CSV table of C-alpha atoms in Angstrom, one decimal:
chain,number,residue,atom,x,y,z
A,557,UNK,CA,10.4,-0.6,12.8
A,558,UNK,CA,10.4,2.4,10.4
A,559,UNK,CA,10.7,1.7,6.4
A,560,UNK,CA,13.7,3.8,6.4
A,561,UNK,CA,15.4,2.6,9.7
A,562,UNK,CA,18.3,-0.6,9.8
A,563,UNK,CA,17.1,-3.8,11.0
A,564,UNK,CA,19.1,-6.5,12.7
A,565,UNK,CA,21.6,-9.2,10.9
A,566,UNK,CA,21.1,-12.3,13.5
A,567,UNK,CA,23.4,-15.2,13.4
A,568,UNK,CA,22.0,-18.7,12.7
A,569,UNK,CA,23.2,-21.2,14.7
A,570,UNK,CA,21.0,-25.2,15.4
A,571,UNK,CA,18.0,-23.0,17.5
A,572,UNK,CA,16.4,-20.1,16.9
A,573,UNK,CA,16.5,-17.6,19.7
A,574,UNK,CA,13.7,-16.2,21.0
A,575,UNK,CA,14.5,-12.9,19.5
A,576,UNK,CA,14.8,-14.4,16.5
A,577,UNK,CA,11.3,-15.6,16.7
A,578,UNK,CA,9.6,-12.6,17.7
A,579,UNK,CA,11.2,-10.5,15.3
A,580,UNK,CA,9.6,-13.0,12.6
A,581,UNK,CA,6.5,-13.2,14.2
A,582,UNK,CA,6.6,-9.5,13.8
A,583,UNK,CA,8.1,-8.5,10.8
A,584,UNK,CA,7.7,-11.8,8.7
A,585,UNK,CA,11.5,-12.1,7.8
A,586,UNK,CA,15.0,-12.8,9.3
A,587,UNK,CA,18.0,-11.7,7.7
A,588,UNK,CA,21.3,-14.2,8.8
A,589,UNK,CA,25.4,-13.2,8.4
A,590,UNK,CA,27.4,-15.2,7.6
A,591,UNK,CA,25.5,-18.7,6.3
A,592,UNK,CA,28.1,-19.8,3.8
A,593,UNK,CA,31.9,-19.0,4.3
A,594,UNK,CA,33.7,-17.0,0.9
A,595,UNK,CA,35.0,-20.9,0.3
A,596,UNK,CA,31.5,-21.9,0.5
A,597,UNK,CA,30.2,-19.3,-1.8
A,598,UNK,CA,32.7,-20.2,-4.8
A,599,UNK,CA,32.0,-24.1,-3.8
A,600,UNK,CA,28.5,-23.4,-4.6
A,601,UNK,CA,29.0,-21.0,-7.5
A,602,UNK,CA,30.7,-23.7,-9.5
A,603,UNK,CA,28.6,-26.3,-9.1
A,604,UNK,CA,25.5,-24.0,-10.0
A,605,UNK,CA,28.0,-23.2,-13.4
A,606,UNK,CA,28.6,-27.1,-13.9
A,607,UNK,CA,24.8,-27.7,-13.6
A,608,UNK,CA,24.2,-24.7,-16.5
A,609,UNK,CA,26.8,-26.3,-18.8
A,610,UNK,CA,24.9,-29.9,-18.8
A,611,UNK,CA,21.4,-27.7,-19.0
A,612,UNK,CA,23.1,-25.6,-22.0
A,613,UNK,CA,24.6,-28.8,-23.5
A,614,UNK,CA,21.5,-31.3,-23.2
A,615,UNK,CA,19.1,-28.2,-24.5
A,616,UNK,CA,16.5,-28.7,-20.9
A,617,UNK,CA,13.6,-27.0,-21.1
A,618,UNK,CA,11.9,-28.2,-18.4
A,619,UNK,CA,12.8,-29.8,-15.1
A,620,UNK,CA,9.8,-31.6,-13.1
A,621,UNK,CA,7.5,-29.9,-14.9
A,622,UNK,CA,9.3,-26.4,-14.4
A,623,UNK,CA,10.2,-24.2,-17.2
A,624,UNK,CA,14.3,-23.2,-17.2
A,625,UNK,CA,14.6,-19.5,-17.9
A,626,UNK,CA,17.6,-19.0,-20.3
A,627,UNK,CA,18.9,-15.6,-21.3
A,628,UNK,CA,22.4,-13.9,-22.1
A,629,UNK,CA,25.1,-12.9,-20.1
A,630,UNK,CA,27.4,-9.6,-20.3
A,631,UNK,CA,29.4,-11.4,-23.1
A,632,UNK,CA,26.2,-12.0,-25.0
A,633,UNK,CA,26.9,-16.0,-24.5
A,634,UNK,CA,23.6,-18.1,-23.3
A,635,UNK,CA,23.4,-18.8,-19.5
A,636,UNK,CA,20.6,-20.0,-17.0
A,637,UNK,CA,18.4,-17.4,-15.6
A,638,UNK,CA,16.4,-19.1,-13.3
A,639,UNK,CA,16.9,-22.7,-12.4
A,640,UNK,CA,14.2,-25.4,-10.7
A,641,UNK,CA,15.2,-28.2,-8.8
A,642,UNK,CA,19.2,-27.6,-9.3
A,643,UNK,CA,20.1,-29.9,-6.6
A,644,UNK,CA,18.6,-33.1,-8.2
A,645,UNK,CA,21.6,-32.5,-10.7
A,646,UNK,CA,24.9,-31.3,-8.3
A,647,UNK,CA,26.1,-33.5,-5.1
A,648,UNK,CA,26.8,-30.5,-3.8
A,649,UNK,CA,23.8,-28.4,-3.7
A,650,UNK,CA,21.5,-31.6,-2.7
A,651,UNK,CA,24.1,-31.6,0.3
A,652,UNK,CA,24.3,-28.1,1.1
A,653,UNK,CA,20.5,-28.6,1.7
A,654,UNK,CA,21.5,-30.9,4.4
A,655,UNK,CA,23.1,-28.4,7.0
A,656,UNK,CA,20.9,-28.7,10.3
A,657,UNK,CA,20.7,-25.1,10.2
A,658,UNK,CA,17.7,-25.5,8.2
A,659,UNK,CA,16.0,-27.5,10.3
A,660,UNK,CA,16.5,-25.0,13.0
A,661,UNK,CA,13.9,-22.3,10.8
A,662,UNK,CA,11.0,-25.3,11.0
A,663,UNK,CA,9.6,-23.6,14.2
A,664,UNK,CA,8.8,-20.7,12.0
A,665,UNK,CA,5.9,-22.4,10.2
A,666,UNK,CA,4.3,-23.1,13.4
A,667,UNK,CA,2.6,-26.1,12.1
A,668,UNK,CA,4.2,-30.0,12.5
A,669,UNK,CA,6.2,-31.7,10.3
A,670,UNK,CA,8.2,-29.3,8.6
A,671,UNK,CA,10.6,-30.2,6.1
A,672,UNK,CA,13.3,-28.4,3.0
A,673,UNK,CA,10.8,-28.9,0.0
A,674,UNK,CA,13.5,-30.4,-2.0
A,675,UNK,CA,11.4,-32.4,-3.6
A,676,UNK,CA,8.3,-30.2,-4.0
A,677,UNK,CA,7.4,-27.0,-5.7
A,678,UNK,CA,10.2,-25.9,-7.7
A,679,UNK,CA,12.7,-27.4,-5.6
A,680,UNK,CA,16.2,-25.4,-5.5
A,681,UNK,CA,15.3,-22.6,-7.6
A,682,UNK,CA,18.3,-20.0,-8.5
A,683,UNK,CA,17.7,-16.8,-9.6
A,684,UNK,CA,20.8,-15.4,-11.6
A,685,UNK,CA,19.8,-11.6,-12.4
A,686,UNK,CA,22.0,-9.8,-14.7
A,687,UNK,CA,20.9,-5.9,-16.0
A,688,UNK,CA,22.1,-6.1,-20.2
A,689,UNK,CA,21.0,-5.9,-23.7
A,690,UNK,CA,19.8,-9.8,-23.9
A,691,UNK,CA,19.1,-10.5,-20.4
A,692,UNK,CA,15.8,-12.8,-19.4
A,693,UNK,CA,15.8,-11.6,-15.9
A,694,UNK,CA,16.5,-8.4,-14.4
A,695,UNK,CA,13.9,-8.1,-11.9
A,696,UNK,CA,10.9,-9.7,-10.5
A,697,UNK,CA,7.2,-7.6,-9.7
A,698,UNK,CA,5.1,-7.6,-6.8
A,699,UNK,CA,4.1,-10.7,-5.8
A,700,UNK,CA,3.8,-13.2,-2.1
A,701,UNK,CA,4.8,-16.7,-2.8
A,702,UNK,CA,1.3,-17.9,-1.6
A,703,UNK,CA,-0.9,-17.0,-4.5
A,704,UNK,CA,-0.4,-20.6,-5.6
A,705,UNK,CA,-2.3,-22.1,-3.0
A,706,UNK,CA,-5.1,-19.3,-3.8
A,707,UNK,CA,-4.8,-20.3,-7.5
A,708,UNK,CA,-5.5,-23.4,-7.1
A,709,UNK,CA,-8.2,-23.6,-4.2
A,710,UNK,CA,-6.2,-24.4,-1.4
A,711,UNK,CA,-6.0,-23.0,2.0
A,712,UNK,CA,-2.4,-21.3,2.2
A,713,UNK,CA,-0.3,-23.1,3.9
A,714,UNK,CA,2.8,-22.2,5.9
A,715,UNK,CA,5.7,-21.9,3.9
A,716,UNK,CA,9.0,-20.0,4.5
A,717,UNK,CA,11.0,-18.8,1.5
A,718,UNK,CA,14.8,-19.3,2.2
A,719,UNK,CA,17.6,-17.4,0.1
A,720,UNK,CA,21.1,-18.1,-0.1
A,721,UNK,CA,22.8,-15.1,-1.5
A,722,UNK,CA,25.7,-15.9,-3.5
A,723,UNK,CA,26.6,-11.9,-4.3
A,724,UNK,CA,26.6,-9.0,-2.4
A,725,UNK,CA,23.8,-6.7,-3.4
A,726,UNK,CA,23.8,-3.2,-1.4
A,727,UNK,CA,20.4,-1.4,-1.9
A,728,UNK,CA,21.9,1.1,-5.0
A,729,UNK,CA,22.3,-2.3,-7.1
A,730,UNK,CA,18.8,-3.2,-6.5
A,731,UNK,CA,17.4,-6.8,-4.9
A,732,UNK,CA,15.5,-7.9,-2.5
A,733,UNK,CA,12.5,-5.8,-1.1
A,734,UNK,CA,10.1,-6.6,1.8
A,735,UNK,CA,6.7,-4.9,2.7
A,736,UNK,CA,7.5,-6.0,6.7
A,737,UNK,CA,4.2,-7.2,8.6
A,738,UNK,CA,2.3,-8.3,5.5
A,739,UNK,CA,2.4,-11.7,6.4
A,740,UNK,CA,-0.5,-10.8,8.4
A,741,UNK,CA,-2.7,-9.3,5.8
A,742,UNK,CA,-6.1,-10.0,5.1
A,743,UNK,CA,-6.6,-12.4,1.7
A,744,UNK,CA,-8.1,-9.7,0.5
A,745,UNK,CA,-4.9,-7.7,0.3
A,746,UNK,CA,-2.8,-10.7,-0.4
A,747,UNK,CA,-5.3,-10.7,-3.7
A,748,UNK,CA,-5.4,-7.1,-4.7
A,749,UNK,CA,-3.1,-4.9,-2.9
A,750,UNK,CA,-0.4,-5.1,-6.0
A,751,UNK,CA,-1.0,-6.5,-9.1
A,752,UNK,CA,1.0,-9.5,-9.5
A,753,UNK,CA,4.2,-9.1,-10.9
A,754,UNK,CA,3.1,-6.2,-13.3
A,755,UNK,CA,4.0,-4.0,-10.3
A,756,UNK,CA,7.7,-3.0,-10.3
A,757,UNK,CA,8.2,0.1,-8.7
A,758,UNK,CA,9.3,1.6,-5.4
A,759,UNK,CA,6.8,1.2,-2.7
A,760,UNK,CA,7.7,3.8,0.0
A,761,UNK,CA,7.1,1.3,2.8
A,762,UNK,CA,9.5,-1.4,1.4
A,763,UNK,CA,12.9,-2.1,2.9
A,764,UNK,CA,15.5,-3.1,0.8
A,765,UNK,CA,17.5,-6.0,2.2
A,766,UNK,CA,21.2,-5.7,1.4
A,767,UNK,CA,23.1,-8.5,1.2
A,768,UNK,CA,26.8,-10.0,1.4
A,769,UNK,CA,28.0,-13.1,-0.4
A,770,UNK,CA,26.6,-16.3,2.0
A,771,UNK,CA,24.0,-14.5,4.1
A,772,UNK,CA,20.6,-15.9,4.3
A,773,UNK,CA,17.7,-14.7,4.4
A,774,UNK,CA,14.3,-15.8,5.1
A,775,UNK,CA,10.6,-14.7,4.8
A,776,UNK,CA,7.2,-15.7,5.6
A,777,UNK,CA,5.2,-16.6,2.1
A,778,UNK,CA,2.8,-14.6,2.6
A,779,UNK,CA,4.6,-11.2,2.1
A,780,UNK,CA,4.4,-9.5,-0.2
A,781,UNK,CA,7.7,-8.8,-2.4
A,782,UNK,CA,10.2,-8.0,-5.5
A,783,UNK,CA,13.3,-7.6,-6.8
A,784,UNK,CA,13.9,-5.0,-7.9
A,785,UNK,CA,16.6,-4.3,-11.3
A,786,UNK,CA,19.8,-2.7,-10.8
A,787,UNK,CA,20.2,0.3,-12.4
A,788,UNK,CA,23.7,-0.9,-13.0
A,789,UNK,CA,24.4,-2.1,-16.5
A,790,UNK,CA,26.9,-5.1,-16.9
A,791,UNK,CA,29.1,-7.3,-14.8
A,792,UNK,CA,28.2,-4.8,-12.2
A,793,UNK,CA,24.6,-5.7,-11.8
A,794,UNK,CA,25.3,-9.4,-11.7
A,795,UNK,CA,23.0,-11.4,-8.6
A,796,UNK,CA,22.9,-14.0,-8.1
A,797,UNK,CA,20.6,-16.5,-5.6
A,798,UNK,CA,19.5,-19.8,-4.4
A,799,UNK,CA,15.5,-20.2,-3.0
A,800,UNK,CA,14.8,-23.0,-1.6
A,801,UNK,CA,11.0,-23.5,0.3
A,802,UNK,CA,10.3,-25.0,3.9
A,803,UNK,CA,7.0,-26.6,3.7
A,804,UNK,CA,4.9,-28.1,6.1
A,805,UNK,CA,1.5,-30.8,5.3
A,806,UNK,CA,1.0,-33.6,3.0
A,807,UNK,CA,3.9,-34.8,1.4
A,808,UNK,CA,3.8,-33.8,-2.5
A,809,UNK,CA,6.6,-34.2,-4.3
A,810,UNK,CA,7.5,-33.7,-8.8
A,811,UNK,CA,8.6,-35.6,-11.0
A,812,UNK,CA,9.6,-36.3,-15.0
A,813,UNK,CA,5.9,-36.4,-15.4
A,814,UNK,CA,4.4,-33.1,-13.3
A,815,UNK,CA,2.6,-30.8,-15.1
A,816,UNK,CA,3.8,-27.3,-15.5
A,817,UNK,CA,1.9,-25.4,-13.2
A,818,UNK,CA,-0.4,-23.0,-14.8
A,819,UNK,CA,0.7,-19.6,-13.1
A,820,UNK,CA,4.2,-20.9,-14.6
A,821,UNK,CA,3.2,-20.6,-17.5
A,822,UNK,CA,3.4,-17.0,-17.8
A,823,UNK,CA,7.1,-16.9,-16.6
A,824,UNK,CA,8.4,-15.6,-19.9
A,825,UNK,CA,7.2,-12.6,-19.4
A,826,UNK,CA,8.8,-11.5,-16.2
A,827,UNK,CA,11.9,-10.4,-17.0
């Protein structure tokens, strides 16, 4: 598949096709349309809004252990910027994490046991990027989700990252971009090849993966990726979407007492 060239939407239904599966064992990412219907999407917008106004109200800092990113929004009022474990606090995200569709990606780890980390990590994290004077969090560096298990002496372990996109983002408003195939780098490369998160710009081998509101999209953690910002300014740059992982291994789930995790620590400074 060429950088520049189109790759396939698929459509995710209780199984993965076997095309489905070879593309991923290929590239390292699937990219599903529709996931969520337009009634879906504003179902899931307003509960993510309900969830900010107790966050805003009850001054959260933390979730789990998790630092909550606050910033402003194009009226210069506060809002969430990046949300950890949002569906311990909304009945309706903890049940949108029970469509079977999920369970139909669990082949993709190719390990036993796979399960929707609600639990674990940083649980439903939602990423609400918006490009104004203000703003927390406008776009994210080079990075693969896996340098946490480097971090802290682990072997990696299979993990898919799983996006529900709640807006549509076409490549000229920035979002999502993939380096396809590096989930089958060396850990040399997954170490050094980008400096983590300090790299922001275009990599000519990226493909930007353009979105409408309810796709999904999932890739292997081990690939390397960004956002990148919009070079919109306003209401026009708003994006906004839900990450949730799908884990495999021992069972290891957060609570009120976790400790932030160190690499977290430094959060504050992507923005």
């Amino acid at each position: 598949m060429s950088p520049h060239s189109d790759y396939p939407r698929f459509t995710l239904g209780n199984r993965l096709t076997e095309e489905q599966r070879e593309f991923f064992r290929k590239y390292g990412f699937l990219h599903f349309r529709p996931f969520l219907t337009p009634e879906q999407v504003q179902t899931v917008l307003r509960a993510t809004e309900d969830v900010q106004a107790q966050w805003l109200a009850e001054g959260v800092e933390k979730v789990n252990g998790v630092p909550i990113k606050y910033g402003k929004d194009v009226d210069g009022s506060p809002i969430v910027q990046r949300f950890a474990f949002a569906s311990h606090y909304s009945p309706v995200l903890r049940e949108l994490l029970q469509d079977p569709r999920f369970k139909s990606l669990f082949p993709l780890l190719e390990a036993p046991n796979g399960r929707v980390g609600e639990n674990e990590k940083d649980g439903l994290v939602i990423n609400h990027y918006v490009n104004v004077a203000g703003s927390e969090f406008s776009q994210m560096g080079w990075h693969t989700d896996s340098l946490r298990d480097v971090f802290y002496g682990k072997r990696i372990g299979p993990m898919l990252n799983v996006g529900v996109h709640l807006d549509g983002t076409p490549a000229t408003n920035g979002g999502l971009r993939l380096l396809a195939g590096t989930h089958h780098q060396t850990l040399r490369e997954m170490l050094f090849r980008k400096k983590y998160y300090k790299d922001v710009g275009h990599d000519p081998n990226e493909i930007a993966v353009e979105t409408e509101p309810g796709d999904l999209t999932v890739h292997d953690g081990r690939m390397w990726h960004r956002v990148a910002r919009s070079p919109l300014v306003g209401e026009v740059s708003r994006r906004r979407v839900m990450y949730v992982p799908i884990i495999s291994g021992k069972y290891e789930p957060k609570n009120a007492h976790s400790a932030t995790p160190f690499y977290l620590r430094f959060l504050h400074l992507v923005k």
